[in-house]
Structures are given as structure tokens and as C-alpha cells.
Amino acid sequence: MILARCLPLIWLSLLTVCAGRTLHPLPGKGPKSVNLQLQTSRPYNIAHRGSNGEIPEETTAAYLKAIEEGTDFIETDILSSKDGVLICFHDCILDETTDVASHKEFADRKRTYDVQGFNITGFFTFDFTLKELKQLRTKQRYTFRDQQYNGIYPIITFEEFIAIARDAPRVVGIYPEIKNPVLMNQHVKWPGGKRFEDKVVETLKKYGYGGSYLSKKWLKKPLFIQSFAPTSLVYISNLTDSPKVLLIDDVTMPTQDTNQTYAEITSDAYFDYIKQYVVGIGPWKDTIVPVNNNYMLAPTDLVKRAHAHNLQVHPYTYRNEHEYLHFNFSQDPYKEYDYWINKIGVDGLFTDFTGSLHNFQEWTSPLPDTSKSPRQLLGQIASLVLPYAKA
């Protein structure tokens, strides 16, 4: 009789336990013995240079914030110092996102170089040793974002970036970009005639990264290697079986290494070729859906064709601010995520606001609880039901 009275409560408790879960414990607050696996059942949340909508890009704090907010992958751009140390930094010049201009001791380092056909003047990363770069402090790129963290965080190395992912309380993937490889190989020389690409792959292997997409080895340490330079991705395909992603710029722009336009390398013929080396493409989102006067036009068939060639599509970059939200979305970033995930059907999204994307996905496509064993679930149910059974 008591059991019959408790059956509805048991059913209700099952629903309650299954619905209530802690998917992403905060760093240092989750159980040390549990390392939650990477989710692979919904589009990847890719923290573009960390959670840089809140904290200066490519810093330890920005990456820790992204992990706290639930990202699947932390993304970074790899460049080199003068002494050949790989660093995490987006621009080939330091001017926009560091305080280099305030360091009088470096005033004579300003140079002009040819970068992809343009004369660029500034303080280039490869004209500074790592020790000198570590004296600089980062700042927020955009003036309309929070400025309170300017002047606090240093530039980090690629190895320091990897340590952030390895020390996370759950499995967090990394998504490094081989940035400006032509420029790096022109200005930085490594022993033994090694190339910039060699050093990137060597560093990844040093920390146990490798394995084809979704293999057991890959799932333990998830990794995508990205680049705008197709020849770099072809080159490293002989060095690692890790999955690679070809980045796509505006279709009118030429590549830095093959002098093809991105219109050419998004053709079906090129997809047939490049799919031997990459698992996906990372297009600028306006290449997928053209924009006129801040209104989105009809989508191209780029995603459909990429999927037909078994290529994933990870567009960039999603930002919350009205400066970047097209009028179609009524200044609502959740409407933008809904459009790209559910209408366009992308497989991953590079976002400056990892928390917003994570919240949207948790509301619309929550993941099952994998942090508790069946015994723990039954124990939780018993604790909910037992008081009623005794009554």
C-alpha cells in the first residue's frame, strides 16, 4: 500500500533528477575525480579568443571565463616571437591590443612590412623576444566593451594556453589557428630549417594531442587545427592526423599562399580536393548569408554544398553587440543563434560571448546528465521519496 502511494512520487523524482543537473562545474568547484566528456550532440561552442566580449582577448582570464561559461573549445591564434617561441596573439602587430606604445624602451621597434600585399606599419610580434613581450599588458580591442581589465594581463605562450585546457575540470578542446604562416616563415628562423607549421605540430604532440576526429584519442584531448592558408593544412597533414579546418574569408579576398580567391576555394571542385586534408571549413558568416545595408539576404548554398562533401561548417564570428547584429534579429543574439543553428544548420560557432551561446543551447537543446552513476541517481531518488514513504 505504501509502495503504491509512493509510485507517483518516484516517477516525479525521476523526472526531477533527470532534469536538474550541473553540466559545467566552475573551475575548482567540481569533483576532482570526474572529468566530464566533450559533448558532440549539438553544434560546438567555440570561444573565439576566449570570452573576449568580456575580458581582453587571448588572455588566461578570457579562456578561464569561457570554460566557466560552458564552452566546448577555446580558440587561439598562433604567432611567434623573435626567438621562435609560439605565442597566442591575433594581430601580427601589437598596437591594437597591448600597451606597447607606452613603452619608450621599444619606440625604435616600429617597422613597416608587406603583409599579404599591404604595407603595414607597427610593432610586430617577431621583432620582440618572449621576455620583451612578457613586459607588455593587453587591452580590450573595442572601446564599447568593458575597459576595466586593460593593463592587467600579459601575453601568453601556446604552451600556457594548452595548460589552461589540460587543467580544466572537464574535457575542453583547443582550436589553434596557424596564423600568417607565410609572414612567420619569412621573418622567424628555427633550427634545422624547420617551419612555423612544424613548431605548431611539435608542440601539440608534446602534450599528447593527436588522433582522427571522434577517435578515442581525440575525445580525450579534442583538437581542431585551423588556417586561412590551405598549403599549411596540406603540409601538416603529413605530420598529424588531427582534424583540420580551412578558414574562408570574403569571397573576393585572395589567399595568402596560393593567390586564389576564396570564391575559387569554395567551389565543388576545390571541396573535392581539400576534403582529403580537412574535416571542415570555417567561413566568415557573411560569406554564407550575404548582407546589404545591415539586412541579411537569401542564404547561399555554401553550407549545403559543404555538407554534401562531408565537411563541417564552423562560421565566425558571433557577437552580442548591436554593432554586429543584423537588423533581421531585432538586436537579439538569441534570435541570431536560433537562425544559424536551426535554419542554416551549422556545426559549430565561433563566438565572443560563450555564456550567451551556452545559455541558448541549454534552453533549447539541453544535454543529458553524465556526471552521476545509476547508483547515485537511485540514491538521490530514495532521498526524495523516503520521507513520504515513512509518513
Short mmCIF file of C-alpha atoms in Angstrom, two decimals:
data_model
loop_
_atom_site.label_atom_id
_atom_site.label_comp_id
_atom_site.label_asym_id
_atom_site.label_seq_id
_atom_site.Cartn_x
_atom_site.Cartn_y
_atom_site.Cartn_z
CA MET A 1 0.00 0.00 0.00
CA ILE A 2 2.80 2.40 0.91
CA LEU A 3 4.63 1.46 -2.30
CA ALA A 4 1.54 2.15 -4.37
CA ARG A 5 1.20 5.58 -2.74
CA CYS A 6 4.86 6.31 -3.48
CA LEU A 7 4.90 5.29 -7.15
CA PRO A 8 3.76 8.72 -8.41
CA LEU A 9 6.39 10.34 -6.23
CA ILE A 10 9.06 8.00 -7.56
CA TRP A 11 8.10 8.90 -11.14
CA LEU A 12 8.12 12.59 -10.32
CA SER A 13 11.50 12.23 -8.63
CA LEU A 14 12.94 10.53 -11.68
CA LEU A 15 11.85 13.46 -13.82
CA THR A 16 13.25 15.93 -11.30
CA VAL A 17 16.62 14.24 -11.06
CA CYS A 18 16.97 13.87 -14.82
CA ALA A 19 16.07 17.49 -15.44
CA GLY A 20 18.27 19.01 -12.76
CA ARG A 21 21.97 18.68 -13.39
CA THR A 22 25.23 20.56 -13.13
CA LEU A 23 26.63 20.28 -16.64
CA HIS A 24 29.65 22.55 -16.32
CA PRO A 25 31.05 22.98 -12.79
CA LEU A 26 33.09 26.11 -12.27
CA PRO A 27 36.88 25.71 -12.30
CA GLY A 28 37.98 24.31 -8.96
CA LYS A 29 34.41 23.69 -7.76
CA GLY A 30 33.61 20.42 -9.49
CA PRO A 31 34.53 16.96 -8.20
CA LYS A 32 38.21 16.34 -8.90
CA SER A 33 37.62 12.69 -9.83
CA VAL A 34 35.14 13.49 -12.61
CA ASN A 35 36.31 14.86 -15.95
CA LEU A 36 33.15 15.36 -17.97
CA GLN A 37 33.45 14.41 -21.60
CA LEU A 38 33.14 16.75 -24.56
CA GLN A 39 29.62 16.94 -25.89
CA THR A 40 29.29 16.00 -29.56
CA SER A 41 25.49 16.00 -29.94
CA ARG A 42 24.95 19.68 -30.78
CA PRO A 43 26.92 22.43 -32.57
CA TYR A 44 30.22 23.24 -30.89
CA ASN A 45 30.50 26.37 -28.75
CA ILE A 46 33.89 27.77 -29.78
CA ALA A 47 35.27 30.53 -27.55
CA HIS A 48 36.73 32.97 -30.08
CA ARG A 49 40.00 34.17 -28.46
CA GLY A 50 38.38 33.21 -25.15
CA SER A 51 35.37 35.03 -23.75
CA ASN A 52 36.78 38.19 -25.25
CA GLY A 53 33.49 40.06 -25.24
CA GLU A 54 34.08 40.46 -21.51
CA ILE A 55 37.85 40.23 -20.98
CA PRO A 56 40.79 41.18 -23.25
CA GLU A 57 41.32 38.56 -25.94
CA GLU A 58 43.76 35.65 -25.85
CA THR A 59 44.50 36.03 -22.13
CA THR A 60 44.41 33.41 -19.41
CA ALA A 61 41.46 35.19 -17.79
CA ALA A 62 39.47 35.22 -21.05
CA TYR A 63 39.99 31.49 -21.51
CA LEU A 64 39.14 30.64 -17.91
CA LYS A 65 35.97 32.71 -18.22
CA ALA A 66 34.99 30.82 -21.37
CA ILE A 67 35.49 27.49 -19.62
CA GLU A 68 33.42 28.70 -16.67
CA GLU A 69 30.67 29.75 -19.09
CA GLY A 70 30.48 26.33 -20.76
CA THR A 71 32.50 26.48 -23.97
CA ASP A 72 33.37 23.28 -25.81
CA PHE A 73 36.59 24.64 -27.38
CA ILE A 74 38.88 27.52 -26.59
CA GLU A 75 40.23 29.12 -29.76
CA THR A 76 43.53 30.91 -30.23
CA ASP A 77 45.76 32.42 -32.91
CA ILE A 78 49.38 31.26 -33.00
CA LEU A 79 52.19 33.65 -33.90
CA SER A 80 55.88 33.68 -32.99
CA SER A 81 58.27 35.84 -31.03
CA LYS A 82 61.66 36.86 -32.40
CA ASP A 83 63.30 33.96 -30.59
CA GLY A 84 60.90 31.42 -32.04
CA VAL A 85 58.54 30.93 -29.09
CA LEU A 86 54.93 30.36 -30.10
CA ILE A 87 52.54 32.88 -28.57
CA CYS A 88 48.78 33.42 -28.51
CA PHE A 89 48.05 36.65 -30.32
CA HIS A 90 45.72 37.63 -33.14
CA ASP A 91 47.32 40.57 -34.94
CA CYS A 92 50.81 40.45 -36.40
CA ILE A 93 51.28 43.89 -34.82
CA LEU A 94 50.97 44.62 -31.11
CA ASP A 95 49.48 48.10 -31.44
CA GLU A 96 45.74 47.47 -31.12
CA THR A 97 45.56 45.16 -28.11
CA THR A 98 48.62 45.91 -25.96
CA ASP A 99 50.24 48.89 -24.25
CA VAL A 100 53.38 48.67 -26.43
CA ALA A 101 53.10 52.34 -27.43
CA SER A 102 53.59 53.40 -23.80
CA HIS A 103 56.91 51.53 -23.52
CA LYS A 104 59.52 54.11 -24.52
CA GLU A 105 62.24 51.47 -24.49
CA PHE A 106 60.58 49.88 -27.53
CA ALA A 107 59.94 53.07 -29.51
CA ASP A 108 62.56 52.16 -32.11
CA ARG A 109 60.94 48.80 -32.88
CA LYS A 110 58.23 50.22 -35.15
CA ARG A 111 58.61 48.80 -38.65
CA THR A 112 56.81 48.59 -41.99
CA TYR A 113 56.44 45.20 -43.67
CA ASP A 114 54.50 43.78 -46.57
CA VAL A 115 51.66 41.66 -45.20
CA GLN A 116 49.60 39.91 -47.85
CA GLY A 117 50.15 42.70 -50.34
CA PHE A 118 49.61 45.58 -47.90
CA ASN A 119 52.25 47.78 -46.27
CA ILE A 120 51.55 47.51 -42.55
CA THR A 121 53.33 49.74 -40.02
CA GLY A 122 53.50 48.89 -36.34
CA PHE A 123 55.23 46.85 -33.64
CA PHE A 124 55.44 43.30 -34.99
CA THR A 125 55.49 40.29 -32.65
CA PHE A 126 58.51 38.80 -34.40
CA ASP A 127 60.64 41.86 -33.61
CA PHE A 128 60.34 41.14 -29.85
CA THR A 129 61.75 38.30 -27.78
CA LEU A 130 59.40 36.44 -25.49
CA LYS A 131 60.97 38.16 -22.47
CA GLU A 132 60.18 41.54 -24.03
CA LEU A 133 56.65 40.52 -24.99
CA LYS A 134 56.01 39.44 -21.41
CA GLN A 135 56.64 43.03 -20.29
CA LEU A 136 53.57 44.20 -22.22
CA ARG A 137 50.00 44.14 -20.96
CA THR A 138 46.89 43.52 -23.01
CA LYS A 139 43.88 45.75 -23.50
CA GLN A 140 40.37 45.41 -24.86
CA ARG A 141 40.21 45.78 -28.65
CA TYR A 142 36.88 47.61 -28.79
CA THR A 143 36.16 50.82 -26.89
CA PHE A 144 32.50 49.90 -26.41
CA ARG A 145 33.50 46.86 -24.34
CA ASP A 146 34.50 46.73 -20.69
CA GLN A 147 37.82 48.54 -20.20
CA GLN A 148 38.43 47.69 -16.53
CA TYR A 149 40.84 44.85 -17.33
CA ASN A 150 43.18 46.90 -19.51
CA GLY A 151 46.80 46.78 -18.41
CA ILE A 152 46.43 43.67 -16.23
CA TYR A 153 47.02 40.51 -18.25
CA PRO A 154 50.20 39.52 -20.13
CA ILE A 155 50.54 37.81 -23.48
CA ILE A 156 50.60 34.03 -23.04
CA THR A 157 52.53 31.32 -24.86
CA PHE A 158 50.95 28.47 -26.79
CA GLU A 159 52.14 26.06 -24.10
CA GLU A 160 50.48 28.16 -21.40
CA PHE A 161 47.27 28.09 -23.45
CA ILE A 162 47.40 24.31 -23.68
CA ALA A 163 47.85 24.10 -19.89
CA ILE A 164 44.60 26.03 -19.40
CA ALA A 165 42.66 23.37 -21.31
CA ARG A 166 44.51 20.49 -19.67
CA ASP A 167 43.79 21.85 -16.18
CA ALA A 168 40.07 22.40 -16.80
CA PRO A 169 37.61 20.47 -14.57
CA ARG A 170 36.12 18.81 -17.66
CA VAL A 171 37.29 17.96 -21.16
CA VAL A 172 37.78 21.23 -23.07
CA GLY A 173 39.00 21.15 -26.64
CA ILE A 174 41.52 23.51 -28.20
CA TYR A 175 41.21 25.20 -31.59
CA PRO A 176 44.53 26.84 -32.57
CA GLU A 177 44.97 28.79 -35.79
CA ILE A 178 48.22 28.68 -37.75
CA LYS A 179 48.22 32.46 -38.21
CA ASN A 180 50.01 34.26 -41.06
CA PRO A 181 52.30 31.30 -41.82
CA VAL A 182 53.85 32.96 -44.87
CA LEU A 183 54.83 36.01 -42.79
CA MET A 184 56.09 33.93 -39.87
CA ASN A 185 58.28 31.76 -42.08
CA GLN A 186 59.72 34.86 -43.74
CA HIS A 187 60.78 36.56 -40.51
CA VAL A 188 61.45 33.80 -37.97
CA LYS A 189 64.03 31.06 -38.46
CA TRP A 190 64.04 27.85 -36.43
CA PRO A 191 66.97 25.41 -36.05
CA GLY A 192 67.27 22.65 -38.60
CA GLY A 193 65.31 24.54 -41.24
CA LYS A 194 62.02 23.82 -39.51
CA ARG A 195 58.92 25.74 -40.46
CA PHE A 196 56.36 27.57 -38.36
CA GLU A 197 53.90 24.76 -39.05
CA ASP A 198 56.40 22.17 -37.77
CA LYS A 199 56.70 24.00 -34.46
CA VAL A 200 52.92 24.15 -34.01
CA VAL A 201 52.52 20.42 -34.59
CA GLU A 202 55.55 19.56 -32.42
CA THR A 203 54.03 21.49 -29.52
CA LEU A 204 50.68 19.71 -29.89
CA LYS A 205 52.36 16.30 -29.99
CA LYS A 206 54.47 17.19 -26.95
CA TYR A 207 51.26 17.41 -24.91
CA GLY A 208 49.64 14.30 -26.34
CA TYR A 209 47.30 15.83 -28.92
CA GLY A 210 46.50 13.72 -31.95
CA GLY A 211 44.02 11.25 -33.35
CA SER A 212 41.44 11.46 -36.08
CA TYR A 213 38.11 13.19 -35.47
CA LEU A 214 35.99 11.41 -32.82
CA SER A 215 38.61 8.72 -32.22
CA LYS A 216 39.18 7.66 -28.61
CA LYS A 217 42.46 9.57 -28.53
CA TRP A 218 40.83 12.70 -29.96
CA LEU A 219 37.94 12.61 -27.49
CA LYS A 220 40.40 12.64 -24.58
CA LYS A 221 42.09 15.79 -25.93
CA PRO A 222 39.84 17.32 -28.60
CA LEU A 223 41.57 19.49 -31.19
CA PHE A 224 40.88 21.27 -34.46
CA ILE A 225 43.78 22.95 -36.30
CA GLN A 226 42.66 25.86 -38.46
CA SER A 227 44.25 28.15 -41.02
CA PHE A 228 43.39 30.54 -43.84
CA ALA A 229 46.38 29.07 -45.73
CA PRO A 230 45.42 25.84 -47.50
CA THR A 231 49.04 24.86 -48.22
CA SER A 232 49.78 24.90 -44.47
CA LEU A 233 46.94 22.46 -43.81
CA VAL A 234 48.08 20.20 -46.65
CA TYR A 235 51.64 20.34 -45.30
CA ILE A 236 50.73 19.36 -41.73
CA SER A 237 48.51 16.52 -42.96
CA ASN A 238 51.79 14.61 -43.33
CA LEU A 239 52.69 15.43 -39.72
CA THR A 240 49.45 14.77 -37.81
CA ASP A 241 46.10 13.06 -38.27
CA SER A 242 44.36 15.65 -36.08
CA PRO A 243 41.31 17.21 -37.77
CA LYS A 244 41.90 20.40 -39.71
CA VAL A 245 39.59 23.25 -40.74
CA LEU A 246 40.10 25.58 -43.71
CA LEU A 247 39.10 29.13 -42.85
CA ILE A 248 37.23 31.12 -45.51
CA ASP A 249 37.42 34.91 -45.84
CA ASP A 250 35.31 37.21 -48.01
CA VAL A 251 34.98 35.52 -51.39
CA THR A 252 36.75 38.40 -53.16
CA MET A 253 39.88 38.12 -50.99
CA PRO A 254 42.93 36.15 -52.16
CA THR A 255 44.57 33.51 -50.01
CA GLN A 256 47.96 34.42 -48.59
CA ASP A 257 49.72 31.38 -50.02
CA THR A 258 48.07 30.25 -53.27
CA ASN A 259 46.73 33.61 -54.53
CA GLN A 260 43.36 32.03 -55.24
CA THR A 261 40.22 33.88 -54.26
CA TYR A 262 38.06 32.32 -51.59
CA ALA A 263 35.34 32.10 -54.24
CA GLU A 264 37.59 29.63 -56.06
CA ILE A 265 38.30 27.54 -52.98
CA THR A 266 34.62 27.22 -52.10
CA SER A 267 33.82 25.59 -55.44
CA ASP A 268 32.71 21.95 -55.58
CA ALA A 269 35.87 21.06 -57.46
CA TYR A 270 38.04 22.51 -54.71
CA PHE A 271 35.95 20.87 -51.99
CA ASP A 272 36.59 17.53 -53.71
CA TYR A 273 40.31 18.23 -53.42
CA ILE A 274 40.60 19.77 -49.95
CA LYS A 275 38.35 17.23 -48.19
CA GLN A 276 41.28 14.83 -48.39
CA TYR A 277 43.03 17.05 -45.85
CA VAL A 278 40.36 18.81 -43.77
CA VAL A 279 37.18 17.85 -41.93
CA GLY A 280 35.51 21.23 -42.29
CA ILE A 281 35.51 24.87 -43.28
CA GLY A 282 35.31 27.97 -41.13
CA PRO A 283 33.67 30.69 -43.24
CA TRP A 284 33.04 34.31 -42.39
CA LYS A 285 29.30 34.21 -41.75
CA ASP A 286 28.57 36.96 -44.31
CA THR A 287 30.07 34.64 -46.93
CA ILE A 288 27.30 32.15 -46.13
CA VAL A 289 24.50 34.71 -45.94
CA PRO A 290 25.29 37.98 -47.79
CA VAL A 291 24.34 41.27 -46.17
CA ASN A 292 23.13 44.57 -47.65
CA ASN A 293 22.51 47.69 -45.55
CA ASN A 294 22.77 45.52 -42.43
CA TYR A 295 19.96 43.23 -43.63
CA MET A 296 20.68 39.60 -44.39
CA LEU A 297 19.78 38.42 -47.88
CA ALA A 298 18.94 34.92 -49.05
CA PRO A 299 21.46 32.29 -47.90
CA THR A 300 23.94 30.88 -50.39
CA ASP A 301 24.23 27.13 -50.88
CA LEU A 302 27.67 27.04 -49.23
CA VAL A 303 26.59 25.06 -46.15
CA LYS A 304 24.54 22.62 -48.21
CA ARG A 305 27.43 22.01 -50.60
CA ALA A 306 29.97 21.66 -47.80
CA HIS A 307 27.77 19.10 -46.06
CA ALA A 308 27.37 17.24 -49.36
CA HIS A 309 31.17 16.87 -49.36
CA ASN A 310 31.06 15.66 -45.74
CA LEU A 311 32.63 18.87 -44.46
CA GLN A 312 31.61 20.51 -41.20
CA VAL A 313 30.85 24.24 -41.17
CA HIS A 314 32.04 26.45 -38.26
CA PRO A 315 31.29 30.12 -39.12
CA TYR A 316 32.79 33.18 -37.42
CA THR A 317 32.16 35.49 -35.52
CA TYR A 318 29.06 35.84 -33.32
CA ARG A 319 28.91 38.93 -31.12
CA ASN A 320 26.17 40.29 -28.86
CA GLU A 321 26.58 44.00 -29.53
CA HIS A 322 24.23 45.92 -31.78
CA GLU A 323 27.21 46.93 -33.92
CA TYR A 324 27.37 43.32 -35.14
CA LEU A 325 23.76 42.13 -35.01
CA HIS A 326 21.97 42.46 -38.32
CA PHE A 327 18.58 44.16 -38.28
CA ASN A 328 16.85 40.83 -39.05
CA PHE A 329 17.48 39.76 -35.46
CA SER A 330 15.93 42.79 -33.72
CA GLN A 331 19.14 43.27 -31.69
CA ASP A 332 18.61 39.84 -30.09
CA PRO A 333 21.65 37.50 -30.14
CA TYR A 334 19.45 34.52 -29.26
CA LYS A 335 17.48 35.05 -32.46
CA GLU A 336 20.77 35.01 -34.35
CA TYR A 337 21.85 31.74 -32.74
CA ASP A 338 18.45 30.21 -33.48
CA TYR A 339 18.73 31.21 -37.14
CA TRP A 340 22.22 29.83 -37.66
CA ILE A 341 21.73 26.61 -35.70
CA ASN A 342 18.19 25.68 -36.68
CA LYS A 343 17.75 27.22 -40.14
CA ILE A 344 21.23 27.29 -41.64
CA GLY A 345 22.34 24.15 -39.82
CA VAL A 346 25.95 24.92 -38.89
CA ASP A 347 28.09 22.50 -36.90
CA GLY A 348 29.94 24.96 -34.66
CA LEU A 349 30.02 28.69 -33.92
CA PHE A 350 32.92 30.99 -33.10
CA THR A 351 31.56 33.42 -30.52
CA ASP A 352 32.95 36.28 -28.43
CA PHE A 353 30.23 35.57 -25.84
CA THR A 354 30.43 31.92 -24.86
CA GLY A 355 27.98 32.32 -22.00
CA SER A 356 25.22 33.57 -24.29
CA LEU A 357 25.61 30.69 -26.73
CA HIS A 358 25.80 28.17 -23.89
CA ASN A 359 22.63 29.55 -22.29
CA PHE A 360 20.77 29.43 -25.61
CA GLN A 361 21.78 25.83 -26.22
CA GLU A 362 20.92 24.75 -22.70
CA TRP A 363 17.45 26.27 -23.04
CA THR A 364 16.78 24.82 -26.48
CA SER A 365 18.75 21.56 -26.62
CA PRO A 366 19.86 20.57 -23.10
CA LEU A 367 22.33 17.76 -22.72
CA PRO A 368 21.66 14.64 -20.62
CA ASP A 369 23.33 14.31 -17.24
CA THR A 370 26.53 12.26 -17.47
CA SER A 371 28.02 13.28 -14.13
CA LYS A 372 26.13 10.77 -11.94
CA SER A 373 26.23 6.98 -11.93
CA PRO A 374 22.99 4.94 -11.82
CA ARG A 375 23.69 4.19 -8.13
CA GLN A 376 23.99 7.93 -7.39
CA LEU A 377 20.75 8.64 -9.25
CA LEU A 378 18.88 5.94 -7.30
CA GLY A 379 20.30 7.32 -4.06
CA GLN A 380 19.07 10.80 -4.95
CA ILE A 381 15.62 9.40 -5.78
CA ALA A 382 15.49 7.49 -2.49
CA SER A 383 16.34 10.63 -0.52
CA LEU A 384 13.43 12.41 -2.17
CA VAL A 385 10.91 9.60 -1.73
CA LEU A 386 11.80 8.12 1.70
CA PRO A 387 10.24 10.88 3.84
CA TYR A 388 6.88 10.30 2.10
CA ALA A 389 7.11 6.50 2.49
CA LYS A 390 7.67 6.84 6.23
CA ALA A 391 4.66 9.10 6.53
#
